[in-house]
Short mmCIF file of C-alpha atoms in Angstrom, two decimals:
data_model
loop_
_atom_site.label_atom_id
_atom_site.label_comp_id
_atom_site.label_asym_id
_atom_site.label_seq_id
_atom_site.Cartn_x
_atom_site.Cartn_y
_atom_site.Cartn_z
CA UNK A 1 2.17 8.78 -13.46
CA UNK A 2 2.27 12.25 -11.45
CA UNK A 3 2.54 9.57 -8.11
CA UNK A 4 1.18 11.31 -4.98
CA UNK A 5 0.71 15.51 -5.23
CA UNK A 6 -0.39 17.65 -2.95
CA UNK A 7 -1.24 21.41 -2.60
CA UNK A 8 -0.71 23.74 -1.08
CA UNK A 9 3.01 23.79 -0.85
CA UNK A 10 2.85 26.72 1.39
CA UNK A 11 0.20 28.11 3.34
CA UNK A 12 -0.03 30.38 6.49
CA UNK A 13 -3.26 30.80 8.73
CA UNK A 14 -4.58 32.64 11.32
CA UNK A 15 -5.15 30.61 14.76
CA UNK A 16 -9.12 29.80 14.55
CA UNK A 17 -9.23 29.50 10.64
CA UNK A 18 -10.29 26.54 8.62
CA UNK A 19 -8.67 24.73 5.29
CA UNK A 20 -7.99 21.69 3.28
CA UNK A 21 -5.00 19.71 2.49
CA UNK A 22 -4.93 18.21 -0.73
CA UNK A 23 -3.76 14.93 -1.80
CA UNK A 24 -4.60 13.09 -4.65
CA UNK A 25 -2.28 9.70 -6.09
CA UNK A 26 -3.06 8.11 -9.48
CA UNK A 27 -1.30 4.71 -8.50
CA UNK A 28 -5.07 3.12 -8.14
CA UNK A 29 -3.72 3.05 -4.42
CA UNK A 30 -5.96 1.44 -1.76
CA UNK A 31 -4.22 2.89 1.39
CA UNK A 32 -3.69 6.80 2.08
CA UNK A 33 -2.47 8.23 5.00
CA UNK A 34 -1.57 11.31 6.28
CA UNK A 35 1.22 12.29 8.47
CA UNK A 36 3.06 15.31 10.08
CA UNK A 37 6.46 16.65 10.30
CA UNK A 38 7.89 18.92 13.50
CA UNK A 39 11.49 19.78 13.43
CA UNK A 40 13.69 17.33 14.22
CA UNK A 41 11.54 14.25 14.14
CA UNK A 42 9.87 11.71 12.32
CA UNK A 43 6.33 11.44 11.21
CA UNK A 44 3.44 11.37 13.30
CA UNK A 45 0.53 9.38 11.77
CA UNK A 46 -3.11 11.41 11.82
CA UNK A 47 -5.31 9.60 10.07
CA UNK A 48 -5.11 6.76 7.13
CA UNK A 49 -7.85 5.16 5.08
CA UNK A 50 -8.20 1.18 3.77
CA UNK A 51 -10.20 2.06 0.90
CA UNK A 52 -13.06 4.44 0.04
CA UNK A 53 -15.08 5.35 2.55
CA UNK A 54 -13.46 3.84 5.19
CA UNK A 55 -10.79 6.20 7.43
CA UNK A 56 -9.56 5.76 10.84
CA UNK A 57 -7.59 7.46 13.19
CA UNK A 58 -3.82 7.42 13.84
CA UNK A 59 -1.19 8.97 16.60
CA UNK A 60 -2.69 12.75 16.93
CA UNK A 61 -5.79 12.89 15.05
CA UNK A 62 -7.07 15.48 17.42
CA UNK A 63 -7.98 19.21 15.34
CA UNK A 64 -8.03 17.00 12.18
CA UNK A 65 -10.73 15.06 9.65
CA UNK A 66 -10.45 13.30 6.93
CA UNK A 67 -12.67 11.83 3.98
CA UNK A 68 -12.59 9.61 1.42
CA UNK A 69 -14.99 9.56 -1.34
CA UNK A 70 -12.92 7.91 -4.41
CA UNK A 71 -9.87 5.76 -4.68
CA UNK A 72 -7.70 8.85 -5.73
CA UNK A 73 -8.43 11.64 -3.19
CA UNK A 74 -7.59 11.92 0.73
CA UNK A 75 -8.51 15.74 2.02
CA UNK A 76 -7.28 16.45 5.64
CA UNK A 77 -9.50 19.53 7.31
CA UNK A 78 -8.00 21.36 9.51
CA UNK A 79 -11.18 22.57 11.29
CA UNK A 80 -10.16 25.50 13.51
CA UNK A 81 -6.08 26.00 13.35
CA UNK A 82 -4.22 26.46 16.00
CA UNK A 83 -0.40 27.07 16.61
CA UNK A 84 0.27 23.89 17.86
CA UNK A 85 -0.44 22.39 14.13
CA UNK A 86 2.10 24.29 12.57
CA UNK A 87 4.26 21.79 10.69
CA UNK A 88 4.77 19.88 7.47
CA UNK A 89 1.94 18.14 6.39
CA UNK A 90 2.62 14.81 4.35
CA UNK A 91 0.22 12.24 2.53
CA UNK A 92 1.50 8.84 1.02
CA UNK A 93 -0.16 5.98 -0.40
CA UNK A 94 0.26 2.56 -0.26
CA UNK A 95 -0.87 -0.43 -3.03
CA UNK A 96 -1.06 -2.94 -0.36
CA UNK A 97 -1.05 -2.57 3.77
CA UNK A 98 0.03 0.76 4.86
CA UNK A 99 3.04 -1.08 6.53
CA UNK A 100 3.90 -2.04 3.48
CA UNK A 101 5.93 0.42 0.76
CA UNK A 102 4.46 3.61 0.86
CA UNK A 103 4.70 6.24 -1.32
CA UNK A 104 5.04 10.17 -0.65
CA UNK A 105 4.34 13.21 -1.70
CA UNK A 106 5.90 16.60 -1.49
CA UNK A 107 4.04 17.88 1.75
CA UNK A 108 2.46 21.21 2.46
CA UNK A 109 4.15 23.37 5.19
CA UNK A 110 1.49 25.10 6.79
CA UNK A 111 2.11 28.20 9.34
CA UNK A 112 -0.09 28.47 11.85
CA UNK A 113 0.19 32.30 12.88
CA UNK B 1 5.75 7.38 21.86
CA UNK B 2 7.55 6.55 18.86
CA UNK B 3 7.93 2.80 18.70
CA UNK B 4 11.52 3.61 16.77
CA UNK B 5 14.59 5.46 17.68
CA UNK B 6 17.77 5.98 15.77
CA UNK B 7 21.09 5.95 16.85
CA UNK B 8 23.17 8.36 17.06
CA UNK B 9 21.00 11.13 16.12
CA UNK B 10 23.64 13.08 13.52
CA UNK B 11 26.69 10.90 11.74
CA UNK B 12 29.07 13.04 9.87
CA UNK B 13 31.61 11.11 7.26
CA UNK B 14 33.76 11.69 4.83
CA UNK B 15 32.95 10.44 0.90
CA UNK B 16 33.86 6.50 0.53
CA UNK B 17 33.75 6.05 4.10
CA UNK B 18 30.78 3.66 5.07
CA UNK B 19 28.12 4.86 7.54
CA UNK B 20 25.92 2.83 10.05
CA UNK B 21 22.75 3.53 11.91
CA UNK B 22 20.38 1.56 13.99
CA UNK B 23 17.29 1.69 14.77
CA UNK B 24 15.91 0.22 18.37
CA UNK B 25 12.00 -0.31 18.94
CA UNK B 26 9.54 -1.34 21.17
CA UNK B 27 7.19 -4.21 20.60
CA UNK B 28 7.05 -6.99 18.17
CA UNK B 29 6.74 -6.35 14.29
CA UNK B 30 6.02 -7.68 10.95
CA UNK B 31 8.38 -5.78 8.96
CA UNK B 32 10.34 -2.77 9.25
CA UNK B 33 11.11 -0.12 6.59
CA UNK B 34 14.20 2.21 5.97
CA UNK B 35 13.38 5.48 3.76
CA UNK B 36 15.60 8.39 2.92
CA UNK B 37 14.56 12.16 3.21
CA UNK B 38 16.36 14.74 1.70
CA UNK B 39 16.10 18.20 3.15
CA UNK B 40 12.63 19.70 2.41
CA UNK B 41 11.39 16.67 0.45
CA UNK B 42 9.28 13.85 0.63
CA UNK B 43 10.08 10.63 2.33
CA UNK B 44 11.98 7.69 -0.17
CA UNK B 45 11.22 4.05 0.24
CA UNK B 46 14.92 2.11 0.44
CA UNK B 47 14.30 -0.88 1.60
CA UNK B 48 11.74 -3.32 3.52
CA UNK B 49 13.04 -6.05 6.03
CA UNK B 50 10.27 -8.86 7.27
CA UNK B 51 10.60 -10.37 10.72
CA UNK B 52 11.62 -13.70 9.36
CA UNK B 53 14.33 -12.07 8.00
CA UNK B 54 17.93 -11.46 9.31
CA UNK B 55 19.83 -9.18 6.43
CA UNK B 56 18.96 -7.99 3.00
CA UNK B 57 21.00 -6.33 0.79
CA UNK B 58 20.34 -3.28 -2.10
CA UNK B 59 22.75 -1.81 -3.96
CA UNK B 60 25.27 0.17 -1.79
CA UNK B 61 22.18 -0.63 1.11
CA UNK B 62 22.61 -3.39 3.40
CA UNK B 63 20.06 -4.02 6.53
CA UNK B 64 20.00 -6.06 9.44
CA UNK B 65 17.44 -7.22 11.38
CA UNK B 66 17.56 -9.21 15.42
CA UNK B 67 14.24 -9.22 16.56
CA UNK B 68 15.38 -11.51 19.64
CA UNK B 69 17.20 -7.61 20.70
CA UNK B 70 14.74 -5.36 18.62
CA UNK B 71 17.12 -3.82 16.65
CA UNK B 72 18.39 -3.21 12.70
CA UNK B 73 20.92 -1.49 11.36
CA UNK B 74 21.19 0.03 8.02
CA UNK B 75 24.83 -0.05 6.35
CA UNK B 76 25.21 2.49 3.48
CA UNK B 77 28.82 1.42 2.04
CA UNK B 78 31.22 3.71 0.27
CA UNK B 79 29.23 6.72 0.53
CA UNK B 80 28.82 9.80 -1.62
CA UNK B 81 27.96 13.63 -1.18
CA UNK B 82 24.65 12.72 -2.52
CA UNK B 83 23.68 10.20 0.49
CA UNK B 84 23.23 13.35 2.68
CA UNK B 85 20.08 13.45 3.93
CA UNK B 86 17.85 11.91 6.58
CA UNK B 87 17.48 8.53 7.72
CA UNK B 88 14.20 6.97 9.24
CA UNK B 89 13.12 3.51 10.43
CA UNK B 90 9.63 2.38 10.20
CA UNK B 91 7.82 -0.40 12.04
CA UNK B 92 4.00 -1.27 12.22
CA UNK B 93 2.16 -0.75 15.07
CA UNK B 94 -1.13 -1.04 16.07
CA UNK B 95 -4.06 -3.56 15.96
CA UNK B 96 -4.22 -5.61 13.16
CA UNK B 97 -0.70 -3.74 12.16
CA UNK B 98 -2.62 -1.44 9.69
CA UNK B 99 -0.18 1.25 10.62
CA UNK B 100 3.45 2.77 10.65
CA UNK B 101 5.33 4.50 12.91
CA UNK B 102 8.84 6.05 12.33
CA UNK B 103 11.28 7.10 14.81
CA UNK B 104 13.27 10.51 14.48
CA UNK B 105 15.90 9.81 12.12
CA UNK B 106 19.49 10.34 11.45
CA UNK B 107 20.68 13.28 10.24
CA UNK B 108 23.69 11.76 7.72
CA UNK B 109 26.41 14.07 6.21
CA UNK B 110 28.94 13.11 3.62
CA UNK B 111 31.69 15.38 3.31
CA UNK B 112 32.87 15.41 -0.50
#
C-alpha cells in the first residue's frame, strides 16, 4: 500500500490565484482530514470528511473547500490565495473516528507570494 | 485555541539519557494521542491513551494519563540520535468528538 500521498510537494502562487491539493489514501479509509502547518506549531484542522459525500468544517476552514466524491480522494481548493495561507498543507486518514489513529501523508508546502 | 500545550517547548539531551514531556489541555476527552514528526515529514502515530486509562507502555514509549489534572506525559527512555524530532499531543474536541486537535509540540534533541 502507497498509504496516504499527496501532490504537490511544492508549489508557489500568486496572492488571488486558485489550486488543488491532492490527497488520495488506498487504506479503504472512511475518515480524511486535512490540516495545516505554520512554523513552530501544531496542526490546525480545516476541514475532515466521515465518508463520501459528507465533509465538514474544522478550526480555520475560511479560504478553503473540500469534496469528496469516492472513498479514496479528499481535494482541498484553495479558491483565491492569499499570504496568510502560506504553510504546509497535510492530509491523513483515519479507518475508524478521526480521533482515533490517523495516518499522514507527506504534505505540500505551498508559498503564497 | 489549541486545546493542547506541551511543556517545555525545546528539551535537549544527551544519547541514553531519558526525556519527558507533558502535555496540559483544556476540556474533557476520550483519548489522547502522541505522534512523532521528524523535520519536514509527515506526522507518526506512537501511541493512543483512552480516558479510562492511567499509563501504557510501547517499546522505549511510556505515557501517562490524570484526567482529574488534565495532563500526560510521554517518557521516551534511553534515548538515541534518531529520537530527534518533534513531539505532539492530540486530544478530540468538538461535538460528537469527530475531531483532533494538537498542541505545538516539543522540539526534542538527542545529542549522540
Amino acid at each position: 500500500n502507497a498509504g496516504v500521498t499527496q501532490t504537490p510537494k511544492f508549489q508557489v502562487l500568486k496572492t488571488g490565484q486558485s489550486m488543488t491539493l491532492q490527497c488520495a489514501q488506498d487504506m479503504n479509509h472512511e475518515y480524511m482530514s486535512w490540516y495545516r502547518q505554520d512554523p513552530g506549531m501544531g496542526l490546525r484542522l480545516i476541514h475532515y470528511s466521515v465518508g463520501a459525500g459528507i465533509t465538514d468544517q474544522g478550526e480555520v476552514p475560511n479560504g478553503y473547500n473540500v469534496s469528496r466524491s469516492t472513498t479514496e480522494d479528499f481535494p482541498l481548493r484553495l479558491l483565491s490565495a492569499a499570504p496568510s495561507q502560506t504553510s504546509v498543507y497535510f492530509c491523513a486518514s483515519s479507518s475508524s473516528l478521526l480521533t482515533e489513529t490517523q495516518y499522514f501523508g507527506p504534505g505540500t508546502r505551498l508559498l503564497v507570494l | 485555541s489549541q486545546q493542547g500545550e506541551e511543556d517545555p517547548q525545546a528539551l535537549s539531551i544527551q544519547e541514553g539519557e531519558n526525556a519527558t514531556m507533558n502535555c496540559s489541555y483544556k476540556t474533557s476527552i476520550n483519548n489522547l494521542q502522541w505522534y512523532r514528526q521528524n523535520s519536514g515529514r509527515g506526522l507518526v502515530h506512537l501511541i493512543l491513551i483512552r480516558s479510562n486509562e492511567r499509563e501504557k507502555h510501547s517499546g522505549r514509549l511510556r505515557v501517562t494519563l490524570d484526567t482529574s489534572k488534565k495532563s500526560s506525559s510521554l517518557l521516551i527512555t534511553a534515548s538515541r540520535a534518531a529520537d530527534t524530532a518533534s513531539y505532539f499531543c492530540a486530544t478530540d474536541w468538538g461535538t460528537g468528538g469527530f475531531k483532533t486537535i494538537f498542541g505545538a509540540g516539543t522540539r526534542l534533541f538527542v545529542k549522540a
